[in-house]
mmCIF file of C-alpha atoms in Angstrom:
data_model
loop_
_atom_site.group_PDB
_atom_site.id
_atom_site.type_symbol
_atom_site.label_atom_id
_atom_site.label_comp_id
_atom_site.label_asym_id
_atom_site.label_seq_id
_atom_site.Cartn_x
_atom_site.Cartn_y
_atom_site.Cartn_z
ATOM 1 C CA UNK L 748 5.236 -3.112 -29.037
ATOM 2 C CA UNK L 749 3.373 0.190 -27.408
ATOM 3 C CA UNK L 750 1.827 0.050 -23.961
ATOM 4 C CA UNK L 751 -1.782 -0.009 -23.423
ATOM 5 C CA UNK L 752 -4.254 1.310 -21.053
ATOM 6 C CA UNK L 753 -7.718 -0.480 -20.068
ATOM 7 C CA UNK L 754 -10.293 1.617 -18.112
ATOM 8 C CA UNK L 755 -11.332 -0.319 -14.891
ATOM 9 C CA UNK L 756 -14.897 -1.110 -14.882
ATOM 10 C CA UNK L 757 -15.760 0.214 -11.016
ATOM 11 C CA UNK L 758 -19.203 -1.322 -11.350
ATOM 12 C CA UNK L 759 -17.266 -4.881 -10.809
ATOM 13 C CA UNK L 760 -15.919 -3.537 -7.510
ATOM 14 C CA UNK L 761 -16.943 -5.070 -4.450
ATOM 15 C CA UNK L 762 -18.557 -2.830 -1.737
ATOM 16 C CA UNK L 763 -16.779 -1.196 0.695
ATOM 17 C CA UNK L 764 -16.981 -3.061 4.305
ATOM 18 C CA UNK L 765 -17.265 -1.081 7.478
ATOM 19 C CA UNK L 766 -14.569 -2.902 9.817
ATOM 20 C CA UNK L 767 -14.089 -1.913 13.298
ATOM 21 C CA UNK L 768 -10.812 -2.044 15.133
ATOM 22 C CA UNK L 769 -9.866 -1.651 18.972
ATOM 23 C CA UNK L 770 -6.277 -0.958 19.580
ATOM 24 C CA UNK L 771 -4.275 0.499 22.184
ATOM 25 C CA UNK L 772 -2.510 3.978 21.193
ATOM 26 C CA UNK L 773 -1.202 4.909 24.368
ATOM 27 C CA UNK L 774 -0.914 8.476 25.002
ATOM 28 C CA UNK L 775 -1.229 10.108 21.827
ATOM 29 C CA UNK L 776 1.122 13.017 22.097
ATOM 30 C CA UNK L 777 1.356 13.837 18.754
ATOM 31 C CA UNK L 778 -2.250 14.346 18.749
ATOM 32 C CA UNK L 779 -1.302 17.735 20.388
ATOM 33 C CA UNK L 780 0.702 19.058 17.332
ATOM 34 C CA UNK L 781 -1.504 20.698 14.602
ATOM 35 C CA UNK L 782 0.136 20.083 11.400
ATOM 36 C CA UNK L 783 -0.307 22.817 8.929
ATOM 37 C CA UNK L 784 -3.549 22.950 6.799
ATOM 38 C CA UNK L 785 -1.503 22.286 3.395
ATOM 39 C CA UNK L 786 0.002 19.162 4.902
ATOM 40 C CA UNK L 787 -2.887 18.117 7.159
ATOM 41 C CA UNK L 788 -4.063 15.127 5.277
ATOM 42 C CA UNK L 789 -1.176 12.875 4.387
ATOM 43 C CA UNK L 790 -0.762 9.016 3.489
ATOM 44 C CA UNK L 791 0.708 7.306 6.320
ATOM 45 C CA UNK L 792 2.342 3.806 6.797
ATOM 46 C CA UNK L 793 4.799 2.111 9.025
ATOM 47 C CA UNK L 794 6.740 -0.783 9.306
ATOM 48 C CA UNK L 795 10.115 -2.290 10.831
ATOM 49 C CA UNK L 796 12.828 -3.630 8.606
ATOM 50 C CA UNK L 797 13.523 -7.361 7.739
ATOM 51 C CA UNK L 798 15.438 -7.779 11.225
ATOM 52 C CA UNK L 799 12.422 -6.150 13.248
ATOM 53 C CA UNK L 800 14.793 -3.282 14.659
ATOM 54 C CA UNK L 801 14.660 -0.304 12.868
ATOM 55 C CA UNK L 802 10.922 1.505 12.305
ATOM 56 C CA UNK L 803 10.387 3.257 9.058
ATOM 57 C CA UNK L 804 7.274 5.960 9.418
ATOM 58 C CA UNK L 805 6.248 7.327 5.725
ATOM 59 C CA UNK L 806 4.485 10.385 5.057
ATOM 60 C CA UNK L 807 3.260 10.873 2.043
ATOM 61 C CA UNK L 808 1.669 13.705 0.003
ATOM 62 C CA UNK L 809 1.328 14.292 -3.925
ATOM 63 C CA UNK L 810 3.666 17.252 -3.238
ATOM 64 C CA UNK L 811 6.370 15.009 -1.952
ATOM 65 C CA UNK L 812 7.472 12.620 0.916
ATOM 66 C CA UNK L 813 8.695 12.901 4.601
ATOM 67 C CA UNK L 814 10.518 9.106 5.586
ATOM 68 C CA UNK L 815 11.386 9.192 8.980
ATOM 69 C CA UNK L 816 13.800 6.298 10.307
ATOM 70 C CA UNK L 817 14.098 5.410 14.141
ATOM 71 C CA UNK L 818 16.676 2.673 14.947
ATOM 72 C CA UNK L 819 19.261 2.425 18.044
ATOM 73 C CA UNK L 820 21.190 5.644 17.060
ATOM 74 C CA UNK L 821 18.057 7.696 17.292
ATOM 75 C CA UNK L 822 15.917 9.275 14.608
ATOM 76 C CA UNK L 823 16.682 10.238 11.124
ATOM 77 C CA UNK L 824 14.653 11.549 8.223
ATOM 78 C CA UNK L 825 15.022 12.507 4.407
ATOM 79 C CA UNK L 826 12.608 13.631 1.746
ATOM 80 C CA UNK L 827 11.216 12.789 -1.786
ATOM 81 C CA UNK L 828 10.002 15.250 -3.896
ATOM 82 C CA UNK L 829 13.373 17.226 -4.522
ATOM 83 C CA UNK L 830 16.931 16.896 -5.923
ATOM 84 C CA UNK L 831 18.247 16.888 -2.663
ATOM 85 C CA UNK L 832 16.902 14.306 -0.030
ATOM 86 C CA UNK L 833 17.868 16.649 2.935
ATOM 87 C CA UNK L 834 15.654 19.270 1.222
ATOM 88 C CA UNK L 835 12.283 19.756 1.935
ATOM 89 C CA UNK L 836 9.702 20.308 -0.417
ATOM 90 C CA UNK L 837 7.452 22.486 1.724
ATOM 91 C CA UNK L 838 8.070 25.678 3.136
ATOM 92 C CA UNK L 839 10.336 25.948 6.127
ATOM 93 C CA UNK L 840 7.434 26.947 8.353
ATOM 94 C CA UNK L 841 5.507 23.851 7.417
ATOM 95 C CA UNK L 842 8.542 21.644 7.376
ATOM 96 C CA UNK L 843 9.321 22.749 10.987
ATOM 97 C CA UNK L 844 5.886 21.974 12.132
ATOM 98 C CA UNK L 845 5.745 18.695 10.146
ATOM 99 C CA UNK L 846 8.886 17.491 11.504
ATOM 100 C CA UNK L 847 8.131 18.329 15.167
ATOM 101 C CA UNK L 848 4.902 15.830 14.491
ATOM 102 C CA UNK L 849 6.730 13.285 12.581
ATOM 103 C CA UNK L 850 9.132 12.738 15.196
ATOM 104 C CA UNK L 851 6.920 12.548 18.322
ATOM 105 C CA UNK L 852 4.839 9.858 16.183
ATOM 106 C CA UNK L 853 7.551 7.790 15.292
ATOM 107 C CA UNK L 854 8.796 7.381 18.684
ATOM 108 C CA UNK L 855 5.124 6.883 19.797
ATOM 109 C CA UNK L 856 4.866 4.060 17.337
ATOM 110 C CA UNK L 857 7.992 2.446 18.436
ATOM 111 C CA UNK L 858 6.993 2.671 22.118
ATOM 112 C CA UNK L 859 3.570 0.614 21.228
ATOM 113 C CA UNK L 860 5.268 -2.972 21.184
ATOM 114 C CA UNK L 861 2.373 -4.465 20.008
ATOM 115 C CA UNK L 862 0.470 -1.982 17.305
ATOM 116 C CA UNK L 863 2.152 -3.025 14.419
ATOM 117 C CA UNK L 864 1.373 -6.730 15.171
ATOM 118 C CA UNK L 865 -1.868 -5.889 16.036
ATOM 119 C CA UNK L 866 -2.547 -4.052 12.899
ATOM 120 C CA UNK L 867 -1.567 -7.067 11.077
ATOM 121 C CA UNK L 868 -3.768 -9.272 12.840
ATOM 122 C CA UNK L 869 -6.713 -7.019 12.382
ATOM 123 C CA UNK L 870 -6.033 -7.313 8.921
ATOM 124 C CA UNK L 871 -5.835 -11.259 8.814
ATOM 125 C CA UNK L 872 -9.288 -11.029 11.070
ATOM 126 C CA UNK L 873 -10.716 -8.887 8.421
ATOM 127 C CA UNK L 874 -9.886 -11.707 5.520
ATOM 128 C CA UNK L 875 -11.483 -14.344 7.521
ATOM 129 C CA UNK L 876 -14.702 -12.324 7.326
ATOM 130 C CA UNK L 877 -14.914 -10.728 10.722
ATOM 131 C CA UNK L 878 -16.213 -7.325 11.092
ATOM 132 C CA UNK L 879 -14.337 -6.289 14.664
ATOM 133 C CA UNK L 880 -10.851 -6.812 15.724
ATOM 134 C CA UNK L 881 -10.201 -6.515 19.756
ATOM 135 C CA UNK L 882 -6.625 -7.566 21.035
ATOM 136 C CA UNK L 883 -5.532 -9.357 24.076
ATOM 137 C CA UNK L 884 -4.300 -6.749 26.505
ATOM 138 C CA UNK L 885 -4.130 -5.721 29.994
ATOM 139 C CA UNK L 886 -6.711 -3.213 31.054
ATOM 140 C CA UNK L 887 -5.956 0.022 29.446
ATOM 141 C CA UNK L 888 -7.588 3.301 27.308
ATOM 142 C CA UNK L 889 -8.508 1.714 24.161
ATOM 143 C CA UNK L 890 -9.371 3.301 20.927
ATOM 144 C CA UNK L 891 -12.285 2.214 18.552
ATOM 145 C CA UNK L 892 -11.310 3.031 15.177
ATOM 146 C CA UNK L 893 -13.704 2.421 12.147
ATOM 147 C CA UNK L 894 -12.482 1.776 8.603
ATOM 148 C CA UNK L 895 -14.157 1.608 5.722
ATOM 149 C CA UNK L 896 -12.305 -1.345 4.069
ATOM 150 C CA UNK L 897 -12.260 -0.555 0.418
ATOM 151 C CA UNK L 898 -13.612 -3.707 -1.917
ATOM 152 C CA UNK L 899 -11.420 -5.339 -4.461
ATOM 153 C CA UNK L 900 -12.120 -5.514 -8.246
ATOM 154 C CA UNK L 901 -13.851 -8.950 -9.323
ATOM 155 C CA UNK L 902 -11.662 -10.406 -11.541
ATOM 156 C CA UNK L 903 -12.287 -13.805 -13.773
ATOM 157 C CA UNK L 904 -9.784 -16.841 -12.962
ATOM 158 C CA UNK L 905 -7.221 -17.227 -15.797
ATOM 159 C CA UNK L 906 -9.181 -18.491 -18.914
ATOM 160 C CA UNK L 907 -6.434 -19.344 -20.994
ATOM 161 C CA UNK L 908 -4.144 -22.465 -21.388
ATOM 162 C CA UNK L 909 -1.517 -23.557 -18.906
ATOM 163 C CA UNK L 910 -0.730 -21.552 -15.563
ATOM 164 C CA UNK L 911 -0.075 -18.191 -14.942
ATOM 165 C CA UNK L 912 1.813 -16.344 -11.994
ATOM 166 C CA UNK L 913 3.108 -12.625 -11.557
ATOM 167 C CA UNK L 914 5.857 -11.215 -9.839
ATOM 168 C CA UNK L 915 7.839 -8.002 -8.913
ATOM 169 C CA UNK L 916 10.523 -7.067 -11.772
ATOM 170 C CA UNK L 917 13.451 -4.331 -11.363
ATOM 171 C CA UNK L 918 12.441 -0.961 -12.795
ATOM 172 C CA UNK L 919 10.876 2.339 -12.032
ATOM 173 C CA UNK L 920 6.916 2.517 -11.416
ATOM 174 C CA UNK L 921 6.678 -0.843 -9.809
ATOM 175 C CA UNK L 922 6.618 -3.106 -12.590
ATOM 176 C CA UNK L 923 5.403 -6.749 -12.523
ATOM 177 C CA UNK L 924 5.862 -9.644 -14.915
ATOM 178 C CA UNK L 925 3.150 -12.285 -15.990
ATOM 179 C CA UNK L 926 4.369 -15.511 -16.345
ATOM 180 C CA UNK L 927 2.862 -18.617 -18.197
ATOM 181 C CA UNK L 928 3.692 -22.090 -18.704
ATOM 182 C CA UNK L 929 1.611 -24.239 -21.162
ATOM 183 C CA UNK L 930 2.117 -27.594 -19.277
ATOM 184 C CA UNK L 931 0.619 -26.556 -15.879
ATOM 185 C CA UNK L 932 4.434 -26.323 -14.355
ATOM 186 C CA UNK L 933 5.527 -23.490 -12.523
ATOM 187 C CA UNK L 934 5.036 -20.390 -14.907
ATOM 188 C CA UNK L 935 8.294 -19.371 -16.473
ATOM 189 C CA UNK L 936 7.713 -17.586 -19.777
ATOM 190 C CA UNK L 937 7.402 -13.763 -19.207
ATOM 191 C CA UNK L 938 4.345 -12.595 -21.929
ATOM 192 C CA UNK L 939 3.503 -9.356 -20.478
ATOM 193 C CA UNK L 940 4.261 -6.472 -17.954
ATOM 194 C CA UNK L 941 2.187 -3.990 -15.954
ATOM 195 C CA UNK L 942 3.098 -0.917 -14.225
ATOM 196 C CA UNK L 943 1.916 2.330 -12.917
ATOM 197 C CA UNK L 944 1.748 5.714 -15.021
ATOM 198 C CA UNK L 945 3.586 8.190 -12.827
ATOM 199 C CA UNK L 946 1.144 10.897 -14.295
ATOM 200 C CA UNK L 947 -2.115 9.336 -14.065
ATOM 201 C CA UNK L 948 -1.521 6.626 -11.355
ATOM 202 C CA UNK L 949 -3.352 4.270 -13.705
ATOM 203 C CA UNK L 950 -2.146 0.637 -14.824
ATOM 204 C CA UNK L 951 -0.182 0.265 -17.923
ATOM 205 C CA UNK L 952 0.266 -2.829 -19.849
ATOM 206 C CA UNK L 953 2.283 -4.164 -22.565
ATOM 207 C CA UNK L 954 2.965 -7.704 -24.518
ATOM 208 C CA UNK L 955 6.184 -9.107 -24.530
ATOM 209 C CA UNK L 956 7.383 -9.889 -28.250
ATOM 210 C CA UNK L 957 7.127 -13.186 -29.886
ATOM 211 C CA UNK L 958 4.483 -14.788 -27.596
ATOM 212 C CA UNK L 959 2.257 -17.213 -29.334
ATOM 213 C CA UNK L 960 -1.158 -15.995 -28.402
ATOM 214 C CA UNK L 961 -2.742 -19.135 -30.313
ATOM 215 C CA UNK L 962 -0.830 -21.186 -27.213
ATOM 216 C CA UNK L 963 -1.965 -19.057 -24.609
ATOM 217 C CA UNK L 964 -5.636 -19.328 -25.591
ATOM 218 C CA UNK L 965 -6.598 -16.066 -24.882
ATOM 219 C CA UNK L 966 -5.557 -12.706 -27.225
ATOM 220 C CA UNK L 967 -3.177 -10.119 -26.341
ATOM 221 C CA UNK L 968 -6.180 -7.547 -25.495
ATOM 222 C CA UNK L 969 -7.875 -9.919 -23.357
ATOM 223 C CA UNK L 970 -4.669 -10.865 -21.470
ATOM 224 C CA UNK L 971 -3.824 -7.392 -20.895
ATOM 225 C CA UNK L 972 -7.127 -6.474 -19.533
ATOM 226 C CA UNK L 973 -6.917 -9.171 -17.535
ATOM 227 C CA UNK L 974 -3.483 -8.321 -16.099
ATOM 228 C CA UNK L 975 -5.239 -4.656 -15.591
ATOM 229 C CA UNK L 976 -7.287 -6.137 -12.638
ATOM 230 C CA UNK L 977 -4.808 -8.559 -11.062
ATOM 231 C CA UNK L 978 -2.186 -5.193 -11.048
ATOM 232 C CA UNK L 979 -4.679 -2.991 -9.433
ATOM 233 C CA UNK L 980 -5.881 -5.626 -6.641
ATOM 234 C CA UNK L 981 -2.539 -6.483 -5.943
ATOM 235 C CA UNK L 982 -0.580 -3.393 -6.477
ATOM 236 C CA UNK L 983 -2.469 -0.319 -6.832
ATOM 237 C CA UNK L 984 -5.176 -0.679 -4.104
ATOM 238 C CA UNK L 985 -4.260 -0.424 -0.826
ATOM 239 C CA UNK L 986 -4.418 -3.957 1.107
ATOM 240 C CA UNK L 987 -6.496 -4.337 4.257
ATOM 241 C CA UNK L 988 -3.382 -3.667 6.781
ATOM 242 C CA UNK L 989 -2.459 -0.665 4.760
ATOM 243 C CA UNK L 990 -5.934 0.977 5.305
ATOM 244 C CA UNK L 991 -5.894 -0.033 8.983
ATOM 245 C CA UNK L 992 -2.394 1.167 9.530
ATOM 246 C CA UNK L 993 -3.337 4.731 8.049
ATOM 247 C CA UNK L 994 -6.689 4.809 10.274
ATOM 248 C CA UNK L 995 -4.656 3.758 13.113
ATOM 249 C CA UNK L 996 -1.807 6.358 12.420
ATOM 250 C CA UNK L 997 -4.087 9.175 11.691
ATOM 251 C CA UNK L 998 -6.031 8.752 15.074
ATOM 252 C CA UNK L 999 -2.523 8.428 16.665
ATOM 253 C CA UNK L 1000 -1.703 11.579 15.166
ATOM 254 C CA UNK L 1001 -4.778 13.631 15.800
ATOM 255 C CA UNK L 1002 -5.851 13.681 12.068
ATOM 256 C CA UNK L 1003 -9.458 13.830 11.561
#
């Protein structure tokens, strides 16, 4: 069955909410390095591995990505966007300056022991309806950051029969499966899939073959359109944590 694309109704998106975050960003040494104009506005994210040890810093552009890993052995890096992970997608002079900035930034994030936990906690405060996050801290210089948290798309509850859930599945372009169970048990029957179109960045959907849509009590088109909203909110739109993270790393790295 062919895949389908449904336009998202942006009039159903909740308004952007201004959220203020107070964080300890240390001396902000990376801010002293000026990125090339062509690479001045990356999408940034940092996290630690499952064991809480190695620090991963993702620096993403439409033209490629630089990923930096900092562990006990020191920093290492690789690229995406070329056939060789050790070949930069950008000219040598731009790459040199980007690497200088990134290696300082990843070590600063690593040195700020509480930064990632504070960002996670700030996102939890936002989810609870608060508009300002202030961490517990000893007296130190703090930074006030204002973040416009993008609102979610309003989606209807599941109006079909039984219960549904969704889960990540193997495959390219971040696919998920929509699972259904007509008896209100744990959803276990895949009835549709959604993934991200690599060319447009928009969700695509398709129904699984052999589904009894009368038993589902919603038409195939209704289910696929509903799945687009779920996929967008959970897998396309940046989470509050990711939006706070990007703003914090931009301030830390001197990006205006």
